mmCIF file of C-alpha atoms in Angstrom:
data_model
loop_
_atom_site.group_PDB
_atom_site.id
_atom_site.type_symbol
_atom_site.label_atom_id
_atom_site.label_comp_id
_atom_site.label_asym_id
_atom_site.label_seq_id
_atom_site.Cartn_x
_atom_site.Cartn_y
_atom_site.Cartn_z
ATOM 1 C CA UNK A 21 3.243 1.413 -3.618
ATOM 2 C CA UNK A 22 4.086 2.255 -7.234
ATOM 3 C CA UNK A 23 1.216 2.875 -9.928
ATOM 4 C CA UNK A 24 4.276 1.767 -12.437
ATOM 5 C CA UNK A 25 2.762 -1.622 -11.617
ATOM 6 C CA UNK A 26 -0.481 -0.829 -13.358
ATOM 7 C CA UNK A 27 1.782 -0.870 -17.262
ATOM 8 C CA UNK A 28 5.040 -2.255 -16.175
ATOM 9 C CA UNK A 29 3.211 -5.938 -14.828
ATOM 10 C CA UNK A 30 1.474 -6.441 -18.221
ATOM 11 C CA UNK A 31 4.633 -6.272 -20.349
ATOM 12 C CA UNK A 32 6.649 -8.340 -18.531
ATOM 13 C CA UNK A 33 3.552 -10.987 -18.854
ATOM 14 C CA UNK A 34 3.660 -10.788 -22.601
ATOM 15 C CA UNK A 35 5.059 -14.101 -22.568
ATOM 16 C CA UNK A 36 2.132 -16.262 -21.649
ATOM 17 C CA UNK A 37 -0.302 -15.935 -18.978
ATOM 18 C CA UNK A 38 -1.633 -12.217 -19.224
ATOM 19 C CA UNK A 39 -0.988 -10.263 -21.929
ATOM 20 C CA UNK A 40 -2.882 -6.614 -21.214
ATOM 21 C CA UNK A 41 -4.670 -5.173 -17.569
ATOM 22 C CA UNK A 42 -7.833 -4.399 -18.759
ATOM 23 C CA UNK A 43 -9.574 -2.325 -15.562
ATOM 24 C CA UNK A 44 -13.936 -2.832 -16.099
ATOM 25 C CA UNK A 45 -16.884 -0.936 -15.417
ATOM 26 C CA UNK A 46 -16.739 0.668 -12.314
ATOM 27 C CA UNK A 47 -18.928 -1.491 -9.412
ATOM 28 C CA UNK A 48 -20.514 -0.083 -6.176
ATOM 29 C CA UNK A 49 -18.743 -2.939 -4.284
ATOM 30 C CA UNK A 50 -17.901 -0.921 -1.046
ATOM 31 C CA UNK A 51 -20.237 -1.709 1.049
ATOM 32 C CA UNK A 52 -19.839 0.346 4.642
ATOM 33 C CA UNK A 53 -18.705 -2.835 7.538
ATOM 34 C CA UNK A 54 -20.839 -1.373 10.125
ATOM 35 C CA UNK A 55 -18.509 -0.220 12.470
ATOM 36 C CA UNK A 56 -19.736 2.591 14.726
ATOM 37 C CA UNK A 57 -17.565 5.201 15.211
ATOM 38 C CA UNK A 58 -17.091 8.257 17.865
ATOM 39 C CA UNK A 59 -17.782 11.711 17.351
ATOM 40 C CA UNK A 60 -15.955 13.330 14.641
ATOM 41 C CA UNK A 61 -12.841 14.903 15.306
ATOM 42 C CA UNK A 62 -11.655 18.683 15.150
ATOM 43 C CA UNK A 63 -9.446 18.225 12.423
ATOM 44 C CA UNK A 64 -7.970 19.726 10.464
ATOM 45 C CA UNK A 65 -6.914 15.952 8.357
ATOM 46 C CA UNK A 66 -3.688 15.773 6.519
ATOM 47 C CA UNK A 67 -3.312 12.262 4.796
ATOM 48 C CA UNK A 68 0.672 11.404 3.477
ATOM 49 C CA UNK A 69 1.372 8.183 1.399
ATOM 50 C CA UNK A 70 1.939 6.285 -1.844
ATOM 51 C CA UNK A 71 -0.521 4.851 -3.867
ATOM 52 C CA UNK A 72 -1.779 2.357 -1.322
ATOM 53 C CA UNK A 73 -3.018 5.447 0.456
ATOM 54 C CA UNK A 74 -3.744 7.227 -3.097
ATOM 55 C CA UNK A 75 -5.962 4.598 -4.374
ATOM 56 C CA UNK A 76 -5.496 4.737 -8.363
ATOM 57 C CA UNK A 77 -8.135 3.326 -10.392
ATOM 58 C CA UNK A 78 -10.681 3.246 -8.132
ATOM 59 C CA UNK A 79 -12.523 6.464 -9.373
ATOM 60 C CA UNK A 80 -11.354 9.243 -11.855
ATOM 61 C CA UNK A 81 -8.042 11.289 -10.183
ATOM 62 C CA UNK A 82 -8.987 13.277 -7.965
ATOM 63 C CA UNK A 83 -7.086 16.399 -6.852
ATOM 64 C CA UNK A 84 -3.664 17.585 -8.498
ATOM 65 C CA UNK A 85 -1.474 16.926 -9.802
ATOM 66 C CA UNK A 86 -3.603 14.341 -11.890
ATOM 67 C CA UNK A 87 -0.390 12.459 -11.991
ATOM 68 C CA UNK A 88 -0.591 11.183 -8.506
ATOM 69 C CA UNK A 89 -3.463 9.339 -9.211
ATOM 70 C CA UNK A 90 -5.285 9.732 -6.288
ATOM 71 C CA UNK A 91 -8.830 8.761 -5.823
ATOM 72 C CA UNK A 92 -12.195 10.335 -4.149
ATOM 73 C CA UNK A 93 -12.990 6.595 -2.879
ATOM 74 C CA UNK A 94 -9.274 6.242 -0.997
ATOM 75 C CA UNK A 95 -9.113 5.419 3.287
ATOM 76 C CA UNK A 96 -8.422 9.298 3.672
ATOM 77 C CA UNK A 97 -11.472 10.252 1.924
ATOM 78 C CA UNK A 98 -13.723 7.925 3.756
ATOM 79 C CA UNK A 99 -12.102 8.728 6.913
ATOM 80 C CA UNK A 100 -12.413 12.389 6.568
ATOM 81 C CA UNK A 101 -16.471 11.822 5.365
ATOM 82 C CA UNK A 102 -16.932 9.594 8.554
ATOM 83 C CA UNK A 103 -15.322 12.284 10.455
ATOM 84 C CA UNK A 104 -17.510 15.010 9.300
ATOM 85 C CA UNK A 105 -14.155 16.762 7.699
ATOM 86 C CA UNK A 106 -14.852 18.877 4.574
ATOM 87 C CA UNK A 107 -13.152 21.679 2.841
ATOM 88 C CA UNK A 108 -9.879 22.886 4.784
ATOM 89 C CA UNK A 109 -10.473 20.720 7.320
ATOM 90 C CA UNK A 110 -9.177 17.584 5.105
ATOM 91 C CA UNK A 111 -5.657 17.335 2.824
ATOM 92 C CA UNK A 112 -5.274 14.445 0.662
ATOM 93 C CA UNK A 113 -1.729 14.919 -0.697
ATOM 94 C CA UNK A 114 -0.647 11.489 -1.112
ATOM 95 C CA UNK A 115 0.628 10.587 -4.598
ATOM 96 C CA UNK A 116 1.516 7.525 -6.627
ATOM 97 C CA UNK A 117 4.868 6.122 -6.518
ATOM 98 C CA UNK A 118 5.517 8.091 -3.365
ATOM 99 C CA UNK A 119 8.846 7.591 -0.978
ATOM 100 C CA UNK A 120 9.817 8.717 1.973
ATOM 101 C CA UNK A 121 12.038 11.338 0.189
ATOM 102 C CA UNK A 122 8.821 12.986 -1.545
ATOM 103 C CA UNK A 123 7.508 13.759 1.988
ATOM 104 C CA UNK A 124 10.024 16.411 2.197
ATOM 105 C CA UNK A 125 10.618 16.968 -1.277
ATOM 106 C CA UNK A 126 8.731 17.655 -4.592
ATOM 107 C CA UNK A 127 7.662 14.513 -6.613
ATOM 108 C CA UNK A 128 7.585 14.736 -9.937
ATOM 109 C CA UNK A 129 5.002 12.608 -11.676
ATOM 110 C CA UNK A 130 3.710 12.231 -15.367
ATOM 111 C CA UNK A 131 1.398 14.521 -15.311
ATOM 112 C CA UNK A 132 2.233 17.252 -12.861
ATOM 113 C CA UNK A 133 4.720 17.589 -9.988
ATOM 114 C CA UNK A 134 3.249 17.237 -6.116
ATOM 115 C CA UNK A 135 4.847 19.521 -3.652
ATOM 116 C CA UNK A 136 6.574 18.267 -1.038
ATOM 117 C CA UNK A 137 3.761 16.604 1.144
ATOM 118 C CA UNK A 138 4.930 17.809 4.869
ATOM 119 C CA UNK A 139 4.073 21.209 3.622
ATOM 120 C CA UNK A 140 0.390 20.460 4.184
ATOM 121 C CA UNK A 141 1.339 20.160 7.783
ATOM 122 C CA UNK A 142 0.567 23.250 9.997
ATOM 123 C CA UNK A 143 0.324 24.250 13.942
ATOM 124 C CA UNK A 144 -3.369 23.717 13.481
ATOM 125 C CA UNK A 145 -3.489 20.181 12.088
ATOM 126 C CA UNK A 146 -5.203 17.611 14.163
ATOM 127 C CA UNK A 147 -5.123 14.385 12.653
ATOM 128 C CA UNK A 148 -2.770 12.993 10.639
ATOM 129 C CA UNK A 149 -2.167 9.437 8.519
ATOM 130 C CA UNK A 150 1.040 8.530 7.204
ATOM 131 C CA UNK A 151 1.090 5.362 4.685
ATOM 132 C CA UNK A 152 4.527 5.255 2.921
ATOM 133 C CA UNK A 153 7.987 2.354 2.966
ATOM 134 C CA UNK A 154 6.697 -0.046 0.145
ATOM 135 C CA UNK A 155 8.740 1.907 -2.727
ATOM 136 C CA UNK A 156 11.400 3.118 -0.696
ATOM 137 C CA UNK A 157 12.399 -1.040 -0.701
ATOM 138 C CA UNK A 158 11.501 -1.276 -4.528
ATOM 139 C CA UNK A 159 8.585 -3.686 -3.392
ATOM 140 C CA UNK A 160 6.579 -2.777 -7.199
ATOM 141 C CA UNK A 161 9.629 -3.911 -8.793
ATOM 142 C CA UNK A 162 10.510 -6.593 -6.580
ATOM 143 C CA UNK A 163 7.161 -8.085 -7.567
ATOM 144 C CA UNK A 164 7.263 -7.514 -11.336
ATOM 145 C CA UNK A 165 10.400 -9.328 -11.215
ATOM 146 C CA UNK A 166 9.000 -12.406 -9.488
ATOM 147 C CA UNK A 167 6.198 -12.028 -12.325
ATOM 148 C CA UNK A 168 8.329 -12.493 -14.863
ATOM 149 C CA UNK A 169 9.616 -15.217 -13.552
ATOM 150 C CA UNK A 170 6.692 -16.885 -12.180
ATOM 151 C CA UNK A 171 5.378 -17.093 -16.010
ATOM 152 C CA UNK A 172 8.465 -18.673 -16.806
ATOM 153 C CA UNK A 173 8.045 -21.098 -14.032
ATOM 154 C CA UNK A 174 4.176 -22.010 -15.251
ATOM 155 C CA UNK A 175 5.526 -22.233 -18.785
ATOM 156 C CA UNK A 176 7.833 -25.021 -17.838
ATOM 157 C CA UNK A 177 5.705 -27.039 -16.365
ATOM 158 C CA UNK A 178 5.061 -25.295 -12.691
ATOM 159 C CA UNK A 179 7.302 -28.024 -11.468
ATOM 160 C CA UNK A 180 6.909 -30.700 -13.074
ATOM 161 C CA UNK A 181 10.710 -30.312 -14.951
ATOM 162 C CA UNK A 182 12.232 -28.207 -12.517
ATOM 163 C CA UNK A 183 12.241 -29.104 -9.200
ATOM 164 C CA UNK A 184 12.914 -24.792 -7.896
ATOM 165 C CA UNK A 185 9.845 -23.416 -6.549
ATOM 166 C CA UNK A 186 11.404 -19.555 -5.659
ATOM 167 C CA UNK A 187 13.376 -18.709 -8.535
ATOM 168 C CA UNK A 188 12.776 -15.374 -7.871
ATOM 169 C CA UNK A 189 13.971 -15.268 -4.183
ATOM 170 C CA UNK A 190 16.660 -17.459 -5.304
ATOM 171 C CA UNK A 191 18.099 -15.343 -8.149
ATOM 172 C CA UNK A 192 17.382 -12.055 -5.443
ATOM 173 C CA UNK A 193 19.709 -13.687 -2.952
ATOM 174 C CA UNK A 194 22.389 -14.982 -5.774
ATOM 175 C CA UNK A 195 22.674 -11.090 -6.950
ATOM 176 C CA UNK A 196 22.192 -8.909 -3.546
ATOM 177 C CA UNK A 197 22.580 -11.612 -0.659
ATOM 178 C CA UNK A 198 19.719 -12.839 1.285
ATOM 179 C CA UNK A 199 19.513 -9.623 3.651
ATOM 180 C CA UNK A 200 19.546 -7.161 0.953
ATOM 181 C CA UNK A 201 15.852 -6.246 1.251
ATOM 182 C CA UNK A 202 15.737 -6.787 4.770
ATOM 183 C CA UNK A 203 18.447 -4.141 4.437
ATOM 184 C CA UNK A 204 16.710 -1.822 2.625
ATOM 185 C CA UNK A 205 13.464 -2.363 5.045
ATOM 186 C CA UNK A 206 15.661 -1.175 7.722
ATOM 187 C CA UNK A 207 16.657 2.323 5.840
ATOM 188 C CA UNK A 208 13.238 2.344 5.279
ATOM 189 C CA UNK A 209 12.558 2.424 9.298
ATOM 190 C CA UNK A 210 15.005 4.721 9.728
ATOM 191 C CA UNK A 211 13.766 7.402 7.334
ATOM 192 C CA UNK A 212 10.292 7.426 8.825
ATOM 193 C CA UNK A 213 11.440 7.906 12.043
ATOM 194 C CA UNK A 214 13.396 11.180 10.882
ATOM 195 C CA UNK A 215 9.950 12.122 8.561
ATOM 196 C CA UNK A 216 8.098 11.193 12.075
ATOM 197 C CA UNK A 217 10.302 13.782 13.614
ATOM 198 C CA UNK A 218 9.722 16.570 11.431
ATOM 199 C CA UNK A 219 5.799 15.903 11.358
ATOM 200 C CA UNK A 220 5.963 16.408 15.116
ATOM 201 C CA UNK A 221 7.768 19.731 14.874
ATOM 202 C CA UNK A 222 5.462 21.018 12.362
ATOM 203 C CA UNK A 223 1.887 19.287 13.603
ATOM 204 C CA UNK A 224 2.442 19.264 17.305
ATOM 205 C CA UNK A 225 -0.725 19.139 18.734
ATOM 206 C CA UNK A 226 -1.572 16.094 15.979
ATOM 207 C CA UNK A 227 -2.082 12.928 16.172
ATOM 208 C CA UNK A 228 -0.423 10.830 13.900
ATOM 209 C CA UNK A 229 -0.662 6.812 12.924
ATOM 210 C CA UNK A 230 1.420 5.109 10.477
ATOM 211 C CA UNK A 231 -0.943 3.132 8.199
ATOM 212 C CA UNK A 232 0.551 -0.494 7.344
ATOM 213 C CA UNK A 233 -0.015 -2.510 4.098
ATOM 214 C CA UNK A 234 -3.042 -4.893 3.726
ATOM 215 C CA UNK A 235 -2.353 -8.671 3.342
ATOM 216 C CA UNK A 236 -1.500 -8.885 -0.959
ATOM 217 C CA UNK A 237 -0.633 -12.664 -0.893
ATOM 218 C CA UNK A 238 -2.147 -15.793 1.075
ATOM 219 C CA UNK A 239 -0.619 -17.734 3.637
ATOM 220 C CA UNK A 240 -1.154 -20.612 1.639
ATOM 221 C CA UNK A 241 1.064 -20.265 -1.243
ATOM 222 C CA UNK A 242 -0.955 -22.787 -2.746
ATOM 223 C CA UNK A 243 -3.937 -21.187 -2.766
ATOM 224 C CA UNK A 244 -2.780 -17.962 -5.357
ATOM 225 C CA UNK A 245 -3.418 -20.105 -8.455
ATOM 226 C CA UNK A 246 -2.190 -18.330 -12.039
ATOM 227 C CA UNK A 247 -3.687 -15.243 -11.017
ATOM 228 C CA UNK A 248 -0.318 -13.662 -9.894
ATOM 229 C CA UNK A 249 2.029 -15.414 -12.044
ATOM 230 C CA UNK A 250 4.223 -16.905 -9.441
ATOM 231 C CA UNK A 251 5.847 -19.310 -8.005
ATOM 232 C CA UNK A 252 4.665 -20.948 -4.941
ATOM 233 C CA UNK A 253 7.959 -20.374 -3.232
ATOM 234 C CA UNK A 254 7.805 -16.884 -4.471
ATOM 235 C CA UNK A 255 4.467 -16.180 -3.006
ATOM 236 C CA UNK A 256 5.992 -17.263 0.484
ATOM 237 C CA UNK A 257 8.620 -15.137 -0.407
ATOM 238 C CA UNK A 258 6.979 -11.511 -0.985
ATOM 239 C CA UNK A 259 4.287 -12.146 1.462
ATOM 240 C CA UNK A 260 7.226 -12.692 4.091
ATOM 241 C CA UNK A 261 9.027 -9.426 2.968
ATOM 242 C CA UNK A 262 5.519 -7.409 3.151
ATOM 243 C CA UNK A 263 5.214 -8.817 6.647
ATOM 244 C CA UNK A 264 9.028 -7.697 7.614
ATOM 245 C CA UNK A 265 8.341 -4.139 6.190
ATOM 246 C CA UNK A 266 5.223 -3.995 8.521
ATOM 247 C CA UNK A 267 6.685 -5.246 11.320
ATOM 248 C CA UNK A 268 9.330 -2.356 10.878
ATOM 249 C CA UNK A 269 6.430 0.519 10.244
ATOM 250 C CA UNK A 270 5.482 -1.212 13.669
ATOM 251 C CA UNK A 271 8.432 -0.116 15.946
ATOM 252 C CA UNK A 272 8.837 2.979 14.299
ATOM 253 C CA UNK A 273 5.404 3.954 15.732
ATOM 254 C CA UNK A 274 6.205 3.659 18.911
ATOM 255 C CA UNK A 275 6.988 7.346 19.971
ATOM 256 C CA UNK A 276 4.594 9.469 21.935
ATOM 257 C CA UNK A 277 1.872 11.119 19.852
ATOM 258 C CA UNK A 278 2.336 8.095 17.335
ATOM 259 C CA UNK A 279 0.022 5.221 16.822
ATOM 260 C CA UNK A 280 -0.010 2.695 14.324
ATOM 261 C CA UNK A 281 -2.953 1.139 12.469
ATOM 262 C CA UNK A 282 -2.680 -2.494 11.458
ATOM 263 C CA UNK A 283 -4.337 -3.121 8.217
ATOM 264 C CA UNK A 284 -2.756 -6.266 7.758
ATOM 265 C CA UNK A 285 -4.784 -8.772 10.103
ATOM 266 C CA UNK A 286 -8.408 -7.436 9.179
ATOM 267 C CA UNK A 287 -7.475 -8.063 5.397
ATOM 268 C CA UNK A 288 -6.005 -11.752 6.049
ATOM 269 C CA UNK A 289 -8.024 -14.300 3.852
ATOM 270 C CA UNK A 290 -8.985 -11.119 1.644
ATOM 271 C CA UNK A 291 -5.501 -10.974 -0.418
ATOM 272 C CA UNK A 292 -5.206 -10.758 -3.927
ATOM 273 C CA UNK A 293 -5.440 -14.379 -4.675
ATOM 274 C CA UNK A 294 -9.174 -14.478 -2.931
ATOM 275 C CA UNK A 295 -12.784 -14.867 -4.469
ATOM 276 C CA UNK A 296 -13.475 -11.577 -6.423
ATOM 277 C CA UNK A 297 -16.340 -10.288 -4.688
ATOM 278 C CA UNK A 298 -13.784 -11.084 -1.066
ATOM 279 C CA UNK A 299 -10.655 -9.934 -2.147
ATOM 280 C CA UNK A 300 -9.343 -6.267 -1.039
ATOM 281 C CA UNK A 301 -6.107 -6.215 -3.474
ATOM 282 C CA UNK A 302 -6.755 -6.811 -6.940
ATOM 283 C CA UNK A 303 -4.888 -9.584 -8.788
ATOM 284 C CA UNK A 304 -2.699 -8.622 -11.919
ATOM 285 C CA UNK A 305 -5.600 -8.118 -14.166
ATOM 286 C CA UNK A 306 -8.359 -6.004 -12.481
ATOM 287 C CA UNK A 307 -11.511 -7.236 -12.310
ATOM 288 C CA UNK A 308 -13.203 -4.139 -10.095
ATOM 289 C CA UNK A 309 -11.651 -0.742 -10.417
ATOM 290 C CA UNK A 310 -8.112 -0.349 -8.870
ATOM 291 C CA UNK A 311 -4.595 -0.482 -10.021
ATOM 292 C CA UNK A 312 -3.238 -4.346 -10.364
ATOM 293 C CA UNK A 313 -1.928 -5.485 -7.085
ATOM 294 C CA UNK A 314 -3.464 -3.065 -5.398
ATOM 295 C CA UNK A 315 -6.482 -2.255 -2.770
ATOM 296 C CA UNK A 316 -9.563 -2.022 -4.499
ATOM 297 C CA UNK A 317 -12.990 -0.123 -3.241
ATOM 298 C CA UNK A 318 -13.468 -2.977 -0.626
ATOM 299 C CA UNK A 319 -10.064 -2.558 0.606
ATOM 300 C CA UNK A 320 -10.019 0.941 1.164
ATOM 301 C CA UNK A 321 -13.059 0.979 2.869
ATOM 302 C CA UNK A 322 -11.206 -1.785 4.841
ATOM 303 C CA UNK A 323 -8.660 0.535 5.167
ATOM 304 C CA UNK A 324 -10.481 3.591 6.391
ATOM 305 C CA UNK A 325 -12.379 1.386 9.338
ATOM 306 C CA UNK A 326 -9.134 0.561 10.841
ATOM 307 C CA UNK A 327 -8.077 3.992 10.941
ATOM 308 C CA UNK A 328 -11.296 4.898 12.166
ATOM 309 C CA UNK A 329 -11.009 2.689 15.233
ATOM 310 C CA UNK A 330 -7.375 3.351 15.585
ATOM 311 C CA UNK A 331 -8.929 6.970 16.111
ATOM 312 C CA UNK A 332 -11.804 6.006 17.919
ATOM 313 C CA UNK A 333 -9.850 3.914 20.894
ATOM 314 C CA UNK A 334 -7.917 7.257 20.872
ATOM 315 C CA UNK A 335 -10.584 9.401 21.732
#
C-alpha cells in the first residue's frame, strides 16, 4: 500500500499519542522458516505491486527510480534468491504507492518516475507475482483517518465519556454510505481482472499468482493496545475491510494460468499489534526497519515462503 503512510501517520498523531516515526538500527531479524523448496524455476521473474510487495524501509532503495522505495530484502527478492534467479532472469518493478492504473501506465513518484510495470513482461517470462488493490480503495488513507480519530477517542477517555467505539467507521458510513468501500473493493476486482488479461497476452507461457495482504490488525480488537491509535470498533472495522479486499483478490484468481497466494492465514497472530520480535507489520512507530503499518523483514520473508510453496505445489 502507500509509503505516504510512513510521514502522513505521524502528523495526524501530533495530537497526543505519537508525535514522530522514528525507524532504528537496522536488525538481522529474518530468520529463514525452514521450508524446503523444489528445484528452482526457469524464470525469467517479473514481480508487480505496491509497497507491500516493494518493502520500504527495510534496507536502502534498491533499484530505480529511488522513489519507489523498493527494497533488496522484499518477497520478490527472496523468492528470486531461493529460486536461483539472478541478473535478467529476475524484475523487481514494483513501486510505492502503486495502483492498478500504474501497471499499465507510468507512475510518477518523488524521486523519479517508474515505467509502466507490464512492460517488464515479455514472451519469455516464466514466473510472475502480482501484489496490488490496497491503494486503488484508498486503504493508507482510510487508516490515517481512523488514526486521527482513534487519538481523539484515547484522549477522551477511550470510552469512558463516550460510549462510540468506531467513530471512524461511523463517520465513513455517515459521509459515503456503508458500501462505499466495499464499492470501491469491487472496482478494484474488476481492474485486476482486465490487468490479469493483458499479463496473459503479453507473458503467456507464465505463471502468475496474485499475492494477498498479510493480517495488519488482530482479531481481537482488544488486543491492539495504543500502538495503532484506534478505536476498538475501528480495529474490527479495517481488519474486516482488509479481509473483503482479499477475499476479492481471491476470485479474481481464479482463471487458468492464475493462482493465488494467501498471505493472510500464515501471518494471523503476527499483525501489527503483536510482540515485537512476532509481529510481521510494524505498528505506527517502527521499531525494526520497515515503513509504519507495514511488513517488516520477518514479514517478507513470510511473504516470500508462501509464494514459494504456492510455486512449489505448482511444480
Amino acid at each position: 500500500m502507500k509509503t505516504s503512510v510512513q510521514a502522513g501517520v505521524a502528523g495526524l498523531l501530533a495530537c497526543g499519542t505519537l508525535v514522530t516515526v522514528v525507524l532504528v538500527t537496522r536488525n538481522s531479524d529474518d530468520s529463514h522458516t525452514g521450508v524446503a523448496y523444489s528445484a528452482p524455476s526457469k524464470g525469467p521473474y517479473v514481480a508487480l505491486g505496491d509497497s507491500y510487495t516493494a518493502g520500504p524501509g527495510i534496507t536502502d532503495p534498491a533499484g530505480t527510480p529511488v522513489g519507489c522505495d523498493r527494497s533488496a530484502g522484499n518477497y520478490p527478492a527472496l523468492v528470486a534468491a531461493e529460486l536461483g534467479l539472478k541478473g535478467g532472469k529476475f524484475r523487481d518493478v514494483s513501486c510505492s504507492g502503486a495502483t492498478t492504473a500504474d501497471l499499465t501506465a507510468a507512475q510518477h513518484t518523488d524521486d523519479g518516475t517508474n515505467p509502466p510495470q507490464l512492460r517488464a513482461l515479455s514472451p519469455d517470462t516464466r514466473l510472475v507475482t502480482i501484489g496490488i488493490g490496497g491503494n486503488d480503495i484508498g486503504f493508507s488513507k482510510l487508516i490515517k483517518r481512523c488514526v486521527a480519530m482513534g487519538a481523539l477517542y484515547q484522549l477522551t477517555g477511550s470510552g469512558k465519556y463516550f460510549t462510540e467505539d468506531a467513530p471512524c467507521a461511523r463517520e465513513a458510513d455517515a459521509d459515503s454510505g456503508s458500501d462505499a468501500v466495499e464499492k470501491k473493493i469491487a472496482t478494484a476486482g474488476d481492474r485486476l481482472t482486465r490487468v490479469l488479461t493483458e499479463v496473459r497476452r503479453r507473458a503467456p507461457e507464465a505463471r502468475v499468482y496474485v499475492v494477498s495482504y498479510p493480517a495488519i490488525l488482530p482479531a481481537d480488537s482488544a488486543d491492539c493496545g495504543r500502538g495503532m491509535s484506534l478505536a476498538p470498533g475501528d480495529v474490527t472495522y479495517l481488519r474486516e475491510k482488509e479481509q473483503q479486499l482479499n477475499t476479492v483478490l481471491r476470485q479474481r484468481a481464479s482463471e487458468p494460468g492464475v493462482g493465488y497466494v494467501d498471505t493472510y492465514t500464515p501471518s494471523t497472530g503476527h499483525d501489527a499489534c503483536t510482540a515485537k520480535n512476532t509481529r510481521w507489520v510494524e505498528p505506527l512507530v517502527p521499531v525494526s526497519p520497515a515503513a509504519p503499518v507495514h511488513p517488516n523483514a520477518r514479514g517478507e520473508r513470510g511473504m516470500a515462503d508462501a509464494v514459494l510453496r504456492a510455486v512449489r505445489s505448482a511444480s
